[in-house]
Amino acid sequence: MADPHTDQQPMIRLENVTKTYPGVDEPAVADLSLDVHAGEIVVLLGPSGCGKTTTMRMINRLIEPTSGRIYIDGADVTNVDPDELRRHIGYVIQQVGLLPHLTVGANIGMVPKALGWDKKRTDDRVTELLALLGLDPPESYRRRYPKQLSGGQQQRVGVARALAADPPVMLMDEPFGALDPIIRDRLQDEFLTLQQQIHKTIVFVTHDIEEALKLGDRIAIFGTGGRIAQFDTPIKLLTEPADEFVASFIGAGSSVRLLGLQHVEELPLQAVDTVEDEQQASQHLDGKRVLLTDGGRPARWLPALADGQVATVRGGQTLYQALDAMLTAHDDLAVVTDEDGRVLGGLSMDTVLRHVPSDEAGGG
């Protein structure tokens, strides 16, 4: 498939960027070239000390490159005042970094205030972002202090602060790493939903392969010596690892991970016999089961399964979620519905398994 961004100028471009620290033989980042397209989430992934965080921090010049050029929207930022540059780039870190003596509203409004926004415009933006990030009611949250918030709420405020001046670019350094797994998973889902609305260009640093596969449009896996071992889509990384280092870093279980990257709507569906009136069901059974529906929505199978459950999934859900629904319902068929819950067809477990490459195909 052709890259839809081929003819577009990247939002972020790194050209032959190197970072060398005094007294250290090996560079932290070596001759790195990397493009990030507008509206794309690019994840920098790798073990500790591989250069991923150094690379991200050179983009907003928290760390100065030793050599090379960095462009944002076509402009060479290596010649821009660093403080001015950072006011136009959102930045979210793992420790959040909220100022404890300022209210939530004041924390979010810091950059707009520095840019000279008037009070009403800043207050309106704070209210908008609090609502957007699920901190309702905004008037209650804006008056609180960071210590009065949970870890997940603080992280939401950190994201709101990064978005406050509506920057085209966001840098996110392990923003969910300090949260417990359940909250982290929920915030990742919310973040993806948010990205569908705001379409920011995002560079996201993590050491967690599962997080990278879930969030990244493309993933740059850093190898030794501050170099990129492979820069590709999640599916390509799982099915076509560039070398043994990439394959070993990703680890076993590529087939299972692919289930979380492919969607129900990508697979062929089979017809499902449905009836709206249970009294008419006997005319359709003829040795096979029929789905009783209510207004086109699944109700139950006839004859009923032992536990009475119908495995249902939507077209936009993943194959992992489809298999989970089947296993929960003790069934080998999931009923696929549209966003209104109406039946589109059926997805069999056999179809799912036939469309997921084996680990051997991926070299993992």
Tab-separated table of C-alpha atoms in Angstrom:
chain	number	residue	atom	x	y	z
A	1	MET	CA	0.000	0.000	0.000
A	2	ALA	CA	1.319	3.424	-0.918
A	3	ASP	CA	2.116	5.841	1.878
A	4	PRO	CA	-0.559	8.599	1.765
A	5	HIS	CA	1.973	11.072	3.172
A	6	THR	CA	4.614	10.569	0.473
A	7	ASP	CA	3.965	13.885	-1.274
A	8	GLN	CA	3.409	15.895	1.886
A	9	GLN	CA	5.951	17.882	3.834
A	10	PRO	CA	6.393	16.210	7.234
A	11	MET	CA	5.319	18.150	10.311
A	12	ILE	CA	8.543	17.086	12.052
A	13	ARG	CA	11.784	16.223	10.270
A	14	LEU	CA	15.096	15.235	11.828
A	15	GLU	CA	18.041	15.281	9.424
A	16	ASN	CA	21.297	13.548	10.417
A	17	VAL	CA	20.839	14.494	14.061
A	18	THR	CA	23.591	13.430	16.449
A	19	LYS	CA	24.000	13.978	20.180
A	20	THR	CA	27.369	13.340	21.767
A	21	TYR	CA	28.129	14.055	25.429
A	22	PRO	CA	31.612	15.141	26.542
A	23	GLY	CA	33.739	12.293	27.845
A	24	VAL	CA	31.487	9.596	26.346
A	25	ASP	CA	32.819	7.525	23.453
A	26	GLU	CA	29.509	6.409	21.993
A	27	PRO	CA	26.950	9.012	20.851
A	28	ALA	CA	23.581	9.018	22.619
A	29	VAL	CA	21.965	9.496	19.203
A	30	ALA	CA	23.858	8.820	15.988
A	31	ASP	CA	23.139	10.393	12.588
A	32	LEU	CA	19.374	10.046	13.025
A	33	SER	CA	16.952	10.973	10.231
A	34	LEU	CA	13.228	10.693	10.921
A	35	ASP	CA	9.977	12.133	9.515
A	36	VAL	CA	6.700	12.488	11.416
A	37	HIS	CA	3.635	13.347	9.356
A	38	ALA	CA	0.859	15.736	10.365
A	39	GLY	CA	-1.758	14.071	12.565
A	40	GLU	CA	0.399	10.997	13.142
A	41	ILE	CA	1.399	9.308	16.394
A	42	VAL	CA	4.990	8.111	16.131
A	43	VAL	CA	6.233	6.067	19.065
A	44	LEU	CA	9.912	5.963	19.982
A	45	LEU	CA	10.457	2.557	21.554
A	46	GLY	CA	13.431	0.833	23.048
A	47	PRO	CA	15.276	-0.196	26.204
A	48	SER	CA	16.651	2.281	28.720
A	49	GLY	CA	19.586	4.292	27.416
A	50	CYS	CA	18.892	3.690	23.721
A	51	GLY	CA	18.437	7.381	22.827
A	52	LYS	CA	14.657	7.606	22.470
A	53	THR	CA	14.097	10.236	25.181
A	54	THR	CA	17.163	12.180	24.069
A	55	THR	CA	15.729	12.259	20.535
A	56	MET	CA	12.369	13.561	21.731
A	57	ARG	CA	13.939	16.239	23.924
A	58	MET	CA	16.047	17.500	21.047
A	59	ILE	CA	12.833	18.271	19.138
A	60	ASN	CA	11.899	20.998	21.654
A	61	ARG	CA	15.564	21.653	22.459
A	62	LEU	CA	15.501	20.668	26.082
A	63	ILE	CA	18.637	18.953	24.826
A	64	GLU	CA	20.677	20.649	22.113
A	65	PRO	CA	21.804	18.457	19.204
A	66	THR	CA	25.540	18.233	18.580
A	67	SER	CA	24.937	18.281	14.842
A	68	GLY	CA	22.135	17.928	12.324
A	69	ARG	CA	18.904	19.823	11.662
A	70	ILE	CA	15.411	19.669	13.126
A	71	TYR	CA	12.439	21.108	11.246
A	72	ILE	CA	8.877	21.686	12.432
A	73	ASP	CA	6.365	22.475	9.704
A	74	GLY	CA	9.265	23.300	7.388
A	75	ALA	CA	11.005	25.752	9.737
A	76	ASP	CA	14.492	25.024	11.070
A	77	VAL	CA	14.036	25.170	14.854
A	78	THR	CA	17.745	24.868	15.611
A	79	ASN	CA	17.931	28.643	15.074
A	80	VAL	CA	14.810	29.566	17.068
A	81	ASP	CA	14.799	30.849	20.663
A	82	PRO	CA	14.262	27.670	22.737
A	83	ASP	CA	11.777	29.239	25.160
A	84	GLU	CA	9.667	30.583	22.307
A	85	LEU	CA	9.827	27.211	20.572
A	86	ARG	CA	8.561	25.350	23.652
A	87	ARG	CA	5.538	27.616	23.977
A	88	HIS	CA	4.312	26.192	20.679
A	89	ILE	CA	4.955	22.529	21.473
A	90	GLY	CA	2.849	20.586	23.967
A	91	TYR	CA	4.901	18.535	26.429
A	92	VAL	CA	3.633	15.791	28.739
A	93	ILE	CA	5.882	13.820	31.086
A	94	GLN	CA	5.436	10.802	33.353
A	95	GLN	CA	5.708	12.819	36.571
A	96	VAL	CA	3.103	15.290	35.185
A	97	GLY	CA	5.043	18.271	36.602
A	98	LEU	CA	2.046	20.288	37.813
A	99	LEU	CA	2.962	23.203	40.061
A	100	PRO	CA	1.545	22.274	43.486
A	101	HIS	CA	0.894	25.867	44.623
A	102	LEU	CA	-1.257	26.668	41.569
A	103	THR	CA	-4.824	25.549	40.960
A	104	VAL	CA	-5.685	23.207	38.102
A	105	GLY	CA	-6.999	26.185	36.134
A	106	ALA	CA	-3.808	28.141	36.664
A	107	ASN	CA	-1.646	25.159	35.693
A	108	ILE	CA	-3.533	24.661	32.438
A	109	GLY	CA	-3.507	28.379	31.662
A	110	MET	CA	0.248	28.853	32.104
A	111	VAL	CA	1.237	28.784	28.423
A	112	PRO	CA	-1.721	30.842	27.135
A	113	LYS	CA	-0.894	33.446	29.798
A	114	ALA	CA	2.764	33.471	28.697
A	115	LEU	CA	1.591	33.980	25.101
A	116	GLY	CA	-0.414	37.025	26.120
A	117	TRP	CA	-3.939	35.619	25.939
A	118	ASP	CA	-6.540	37.695	27.790
A	119	LYS	CA	-8.238	36.257	30.880
A	120	LYS	CA	-11.554	35.401	29.228
A	121	ARG	CA	-9.937	33.561	26.341
A	122	THR	CA	-7.721	31.623	28.747
A	123	ASP	CA	-10.627	30.770	31.081
A	124	ASP	CA	-12.761	29.613	28.150
A	125	ARG	CA	-9.937	27.383	26.926
A	126	VAL	CA	-9.441	25.872	30.396
A	127	THR	CA	-13.157	25.095	30.622
A	128	GLU	CA	-13.158	23.559	27.142
A	129	LEU	CA	-10.191	21.298	27.902
A	130	LEU	CA	-11.454	20.149	31.293
A	131	ALA	CA	-14.715	19.079	29.674
A	132	LEU	CA	-12.899	17.465	26.732
A	133	LEU	CA	-10.755	15.371	29.077
A	134	GLY	CA	-13.674	14.244	31.223
A	135	LEU	CA	-12.992	16.450	34.251
A	136	ASP	CA	-16.590	17.474	34.876
A	137	PRO	CA	-17.861	19.786	36.110
A	138	PRO	CA	-15.027	22.051	34.911
A	139	GLU	CA	-15.787	24.781	37.447
A	140	SER	CA	-15.195	22.340	40.285
A	141	TYR	CA	-11.915	20.940	38.943
A	142	ARG	CA	-10.398	24.263	37.926
A	143	ARG	CA	-10.401	25.432	41.574
A	144	ARG	CA	-8.722	22.327	42.956
A	145	TYR	CA	-5.027	21.864	43.614
A	146	PRO	CA	-2.965	18.975	42.206
A	147	LYS	CA	-2.738	17.186	45.567
A	148	GLN	CA	-6.551	16.956	45.593
A	149	LEU	CA	-6.563	14.868	42.403
A	150	SER	CA	-5.948	11.178	41.739
A	151	GLY	CA	-2.988	10.107	39.610
A	152	GLY	CA	-5.209	9.613	36.566
A	153	GLN	CA	-6.822	13.022	37.037
A	154	GLN	CA	-3.419	14.688	37.371
A	155	GLN	CA	-2.326	13.049	34.122
A	156	ARG	CA	-5.429	14.382	32.374
A	157	VAL	CA	-4.576	17.871	33.637
A	158	GLY	CA	-1.044	17.407	32.300
A	159	VAL	CA	-2.456	16.597	28.864
A	160	ALA	CA	-4.830	19.579	29.116
A	161	ARG	CA	-1.900	21.876	29.930
A	162	ALA	CA	0.008	20.578	26.901
A	163	LEU	CA	-3.016	21.279	24.684
A	164	ALA	CA	-3.833	24.680	26.172
A	165	ALA	CA	-2.367	26.853	23.408
A	166	ASP	CA	-3.543	24.418	20.711
A	167	PRO	CA	-0.021	23.450	19.562
A	168	PRO	CA	0.341	21.501	16.313
A	169	VAL	CA	2.948	19.210	17.906
A	170	MET	CA	2.888	17.276	21.178
A	171	LEU	CA	5.759	15.423	22.831
A	172	MET	CA	4.802	12.765	25.367
A	173	ASP	CA	7.485	11.124	27.521
A	174	GLU	CA	6.060	7.952	29.103
A	175	PRO	CA	2.966	9.898	30.227
A	176	PHE	CA	1.076	6.857	31.541
A	177	GLY	CA	4.044	4.903	32.911
A	178	ALA	CA	3.496	5.724	36.599
A	179	LEU	CA	-0.180	4.708	36.641
A	180	ASP	CA	-1.591	1.330	37.634
A	181	PRO	CA	-2.441	-0.998	34.714
A	182	ILE	CA	-6.223	-0.520	34.792
A	183	ILE	CA	-6.060	3.284	34.826
A	184	ARG	CA	-3.251	3.260	32.255
A	185	ASP	CA	-5.295	1.129	29.858
A	186	ARG	CA	-8.328	3.379	30.248
A	187	LEU	CA	-6.314	6.554	29.684
A	188	GLN	CA	-4.732	5.038	26.575
A	189	ASP	CA	-8.221	4.379	25.195
A	190	GLU	CA	-9.327	7.911	26.065
A	191	PHE	CA	-6.183	9.327	24.483
A	192	LEU	CA	-6.870	7.531	21.186
A	193	THR	CA	-10.459	8.808	21.223
A	194	LEU	CA	-9.181	12.327	21.909
A	195	GLN	CA	-6.666	12.097	19.052
A	196	GLN	CA	-9.511	11.315	16.640
A	197	GLN	CA	-10.926	14.739	17.530
A	198	ILE	CA	-7.799	16.900	17.756
A	199	HIS	CA	-5.496	15.296	15.106
A	200	LYS	CA	-2.232	16.441	16.702
A	201	THR	CA	1.211	15.392	15.509
A	202	ILE	CA	2.563	13.374	18.418
A	203	VAL	CA	5.936	11.918	19.315
A	204	PHE	CA	5.405	9.422	22.138
A	205	VAL	CA	8.229	7.781	24.099
A	206	THR	CA	7.753	4.434	25.841
A	207	HIS	CA	9.641	1.272	26.732
A	208	ASP	CA	6.407	-0.765	26.750
A	209	ILE	CA	5.882	-2.762	23.545
A	210	GLU	CA	2.159	-3.274	24.254
A	211	GLU	CA	1.607	0.469	24.676
A	212	ALA	CA	3.559	1.189	21.494
A	213	LEU	CA	1.535	-1.279	19.436
A	214	LYS	CA	-1.729	0.096	20.788
A	215	LEU	CA	-1.025	3.806	20.308
A	216	GLY	CA	1.438	4.142	17.452
A	217	ASP	CA	0.602	4.761	13.802
A	218	ARG	CA	4.285	4.009	13.271
A	219	ILE	CA	6.945	2.831	15.698
A	220	ALA	CA	10.678	3.547	15.679
A	221	ILE	CA	12.531	0.810	17.544
A	222	PHE	CA	15.889	2.054	18.766
A	223	GLY	CA	18.789	-0.352	18.830
A	224	THR	CA	22.271	0.028	20.228
A	225	GLY	CA	24.370	3.113	19.607
A	226	GLY	CA	21.440	5.523	19.359
A	227	ARG	CA	20.322	4.236	15.967
A	228	ILE	CA	16.920	3.130	14.706
A	229	ALA	CA	16.734	-0.601	14.064
A	230	GLN	CA	13.337	-0.427	12.328
A	231	PHE	CA	10.739	2.295	11.692
A	232	ASP	CA	7.443	0.815	10.575
A	233	THR	CA	3.759	0.252	11.238
A	234	PRO	CA	2.817	-2.031	14.154
A	235	ILE	CA	1.611	-4.779	11.812
A	236	LYS	CA	4.822	-4.650	9.751
A	237	LEU	CA	6.942	-4.852	12.914
A	238	LEU	CA	5.064	-7.937	14.044
A	239	THR	CA	4.993	-9.703	10.689
A	240	GLU	CA	8.257	-8.512	9.110
A	241	PRO	CA	10.854	-7.685	11.791
A	242	ALA	CA	13.977	-6.250	10.169
A	243	ASP	CA	16.463	-8.377	12.107
A	244	GLU	CA	17.007	-10.585	15.140
A	245	PHE	CA	17.282	-7.588	17.467
A	246	VAL	CA	13.818	-6.335	16.513
A	247	ALA	CA	12.333	-9.828	16.663
A	248	SER	CA	13.804	-10.481	20.099
A	249	PHE	CA	12.751	-7.066	21.407
A	250	ILE	CA	9.170	-7.634	20.278
A	251	GLY	CA	9.299	-11.140	21.719
A	252	ALA	CA	7.055	-14.136	21.186
A	253	GLY	CA	3.314	-13.895	20.788
A	254	SER	CA	3.114	-11.839	17.604
A	255	SER	CA	-0.053	-13.634	16.509
A	256	VAL	CA	-1.875	-12.716	19.710
A	257	ARG	CA	-0.712	-9.111	19.430
A	258	LEU	CA	-1.966	-8.950	15.859
A	259	LEU	CA	-5.442	-9.719	17.177
A	260	GLY	CA	-5.369	-6.337	18.898
A	261	LEU	CA	-4.352	-4.498	15.709
A	262	GLN	CA	-6.811	-5.946	13.209
A	263	HIS	CA	-10.479	-4.993	13.233
A	264	VAL	CA	-13.668	-6.953	12.740
A	265	GLU	CA	-14.689	-4.789	9.783
A	266	GLU	CA	-11.602	-5.987	7.869
A	267	LEU	CA	-12.817	-9.614	7.756
A	268	PRO	CA	-15.611	-11.225	5.728
A	269	LEU	CA	-18.877	-11.807	7.599
A	270	GLN	CA	-21.291	-14.663	7.174
A	271	ALA	CA	-25.078	-14.428	7.016
A	272	VAL	CA	-27.041	-14.835	10.242
A	273	ASP	CA	-30.648	-16.026	10.148
A	274	THR	CA	-32.787	-13.667	12.223
A	275	VAL	CA	-36.414	-13.471	13.294
A	276	GLU	CA	-38.267	-10.715	15.149
A	277	ASP	CA	-41.086	-12.978	16.391
A	278	GLU	CA	-40.242	-15.979	18.546
A	279	GLN	CA	-43.451	-17.701	17.404
A	280	GLN	CA	-42.096	-17.699	13.839
A	281	ALA	CA	-38.747	-19.158	14.820
A	282	SER	CA	-39.841	-22.773	14.361
A	283	GLN	CA	-40.360	-22.086	10.654
A	284	HIS	CA	-36.690	-21.122	10.301
A	285	LEU	CA	-34.915	-23.528	12.640
A	286	ASP	CA	-34.763	-26.600	10.397
A	287	GLY	CA	-31.936	-28.037	12.490
A	288	LYS	CA	-30.026	-24.758	12.760
A	289	ARG	CA	-30.109	-21.900	15.191
A	290	VAL	CA	-31.781	-18.562	14.579
A	291	LEU	CA	-31.077	-15.217	16.195
A	292	LEU	CA	-34.083	-13.592	17.817
A	293	THR	CA	-33.833	-9.824	17.388
A	294	ASP	CA	-35.622	-6.832	18.833
A	295	GLY	CA	-35.756	-3.918	16.404
A	296	GLY	CA	-32.855	-5.471	14.496
A	297	ARG	CA	-30.742	-5.832	17.645
A	298	PRO	CA	-29.601	-9.223	19.021
A	299	ALA	CA	-31.753	-10.652	21.815
A	300	ARG	CA	-30.952	-14.382	22.101
A	301	TRP	CA	-30.288	-17.513	20.108
A	302	LEU	CA	-33.035	-20.016	19.352
A	303	PRO	CA	-32.753	-22.674	20.482
A	304	ALA	CA	-31.022	-21.001	23.422
A	305	LEU	CA	-27.406	-21.725	24.255
A	306	ALA	CA	-26.660	-23.153	27.677
A	307	ASP	CA	-25.872	-19.777	29.247
A	308	GLY	CA	-28.147	-17.729	26.992
A	309	GLN	CA	-25.442	-15.242	25.976
A	310	VAL	CA	-24.960	-13.778	22.504
A	311	ALA	CA	-21.392	-12.813	21.664
A	312	THR	CA	-21.669	-9.353	20.072
A	313	VAL	CA	-19.020	-7.024	18.667
A	314	ARG	CA	-18.986	-3.895	16.529
A	315	GLY	CA	-17.142	-3.546	13.257
A	316	GLY	CA	-14.635	-1.101	14.761
A	317	GLN	CA	-13.611	-3.451	17.557
A	318	THR	CA	-10.513	-5.618	17.371
A	319	LEU	CA	-10.245	-9.314	16.650
A	320	TYR	CA	-8.952	-9.709	20.195
A	321	GLN	CA	-12.219	-8.254	21.501
A	322	ALA	CA	-14.203	-10.504	19.143
A	323	LEU	CA	-12.448	-13.647	20.397
A	324	ASP	CA	-12.900	-12.503	23.984
A	325	ALA	CA	-16.648	-12.098	23.388
A	326	MET	CA	-16.860	-15.592	21.869
A	327	LEU	CA	-14.949	-17.219	24.721
A	328	THR	CA	-17.067	-15.398	27.311
A	329	ALA	CA	-20.266	-16.608	25.619
A	330	HIS	CA	-18.848	-20.134	25.062
A	331	ASP	CA	-19.641	-19.744	21.366
A	332	ASP	CA	-17.639	-19.954	18.144
A	333	LEU	CA	-19.640	-17.200	16.439
A	334	ALA	CA	-19.856	-13.497	17.240
A	335	VAL	CA	-22.741	-11.391	16.007
A	336	VAL	CA	-21.382	-8.206	14.411
A	337	THR	CA	-23.502	-5.086	14.826
A	338	ASP	CA	-23.381	-1.511	13.567
A	339	GLU	CA	-22.998	1.493	15.878
A	340	ASP	CA	-26.756	1.412	16.551
A	341	GLY	CA	-26.565	-2.212	17.636
A	342	ARG	CA	-28.297	-3.683	14.576
A	343	VAL	CA	-27.115	-6.997	13.166
A	344	LEU	CA	-24.709	-6.876	10.199
A	345	GLY	CA	-23.699	-10.529	10.122
A	346	GLY	CA	-21.624	-13.114	11.927
A	347	LEU	CA	-17.899	-13.581	12.480
A	348	SER	CA	-16.717	-17.116	13.168
A	349	MET	CA	-13.751	-18.086	15.284
A	350	ASP	CA	-12.397	-20.054	12.315
A	351	THR	CA	-12.439	-16.898	10.141
A	352	VAL	CA	-10.517	-14.966	12.793
A	353	LEU	CA	-7.866	-17.645	13.166
A	354	ARG	CA	-7.410	-18.001	9.395
A	355	HIS	CA	-6.741	-14.267	8.998
A	356	VAL	CA	-4.048	-13.946	11.664
A	357	PRO	CA	-0.495	-14.783	10.490
A	358	SER	CA	1.397	-17.337	12.533
A	359	ASP	CA	4.462	-16.445	14.602
A	360	GLU	CA	6.561	-18.308	12.041
A	361	ALA	CA	5.349	-15.904	9.324
A	362	GLY	CA	6.517	-13.000	11.380
A	363	GLY	CA	9.811	-14.459	12.405
A	364	GLY	CA	8.924	-13.911	16.057
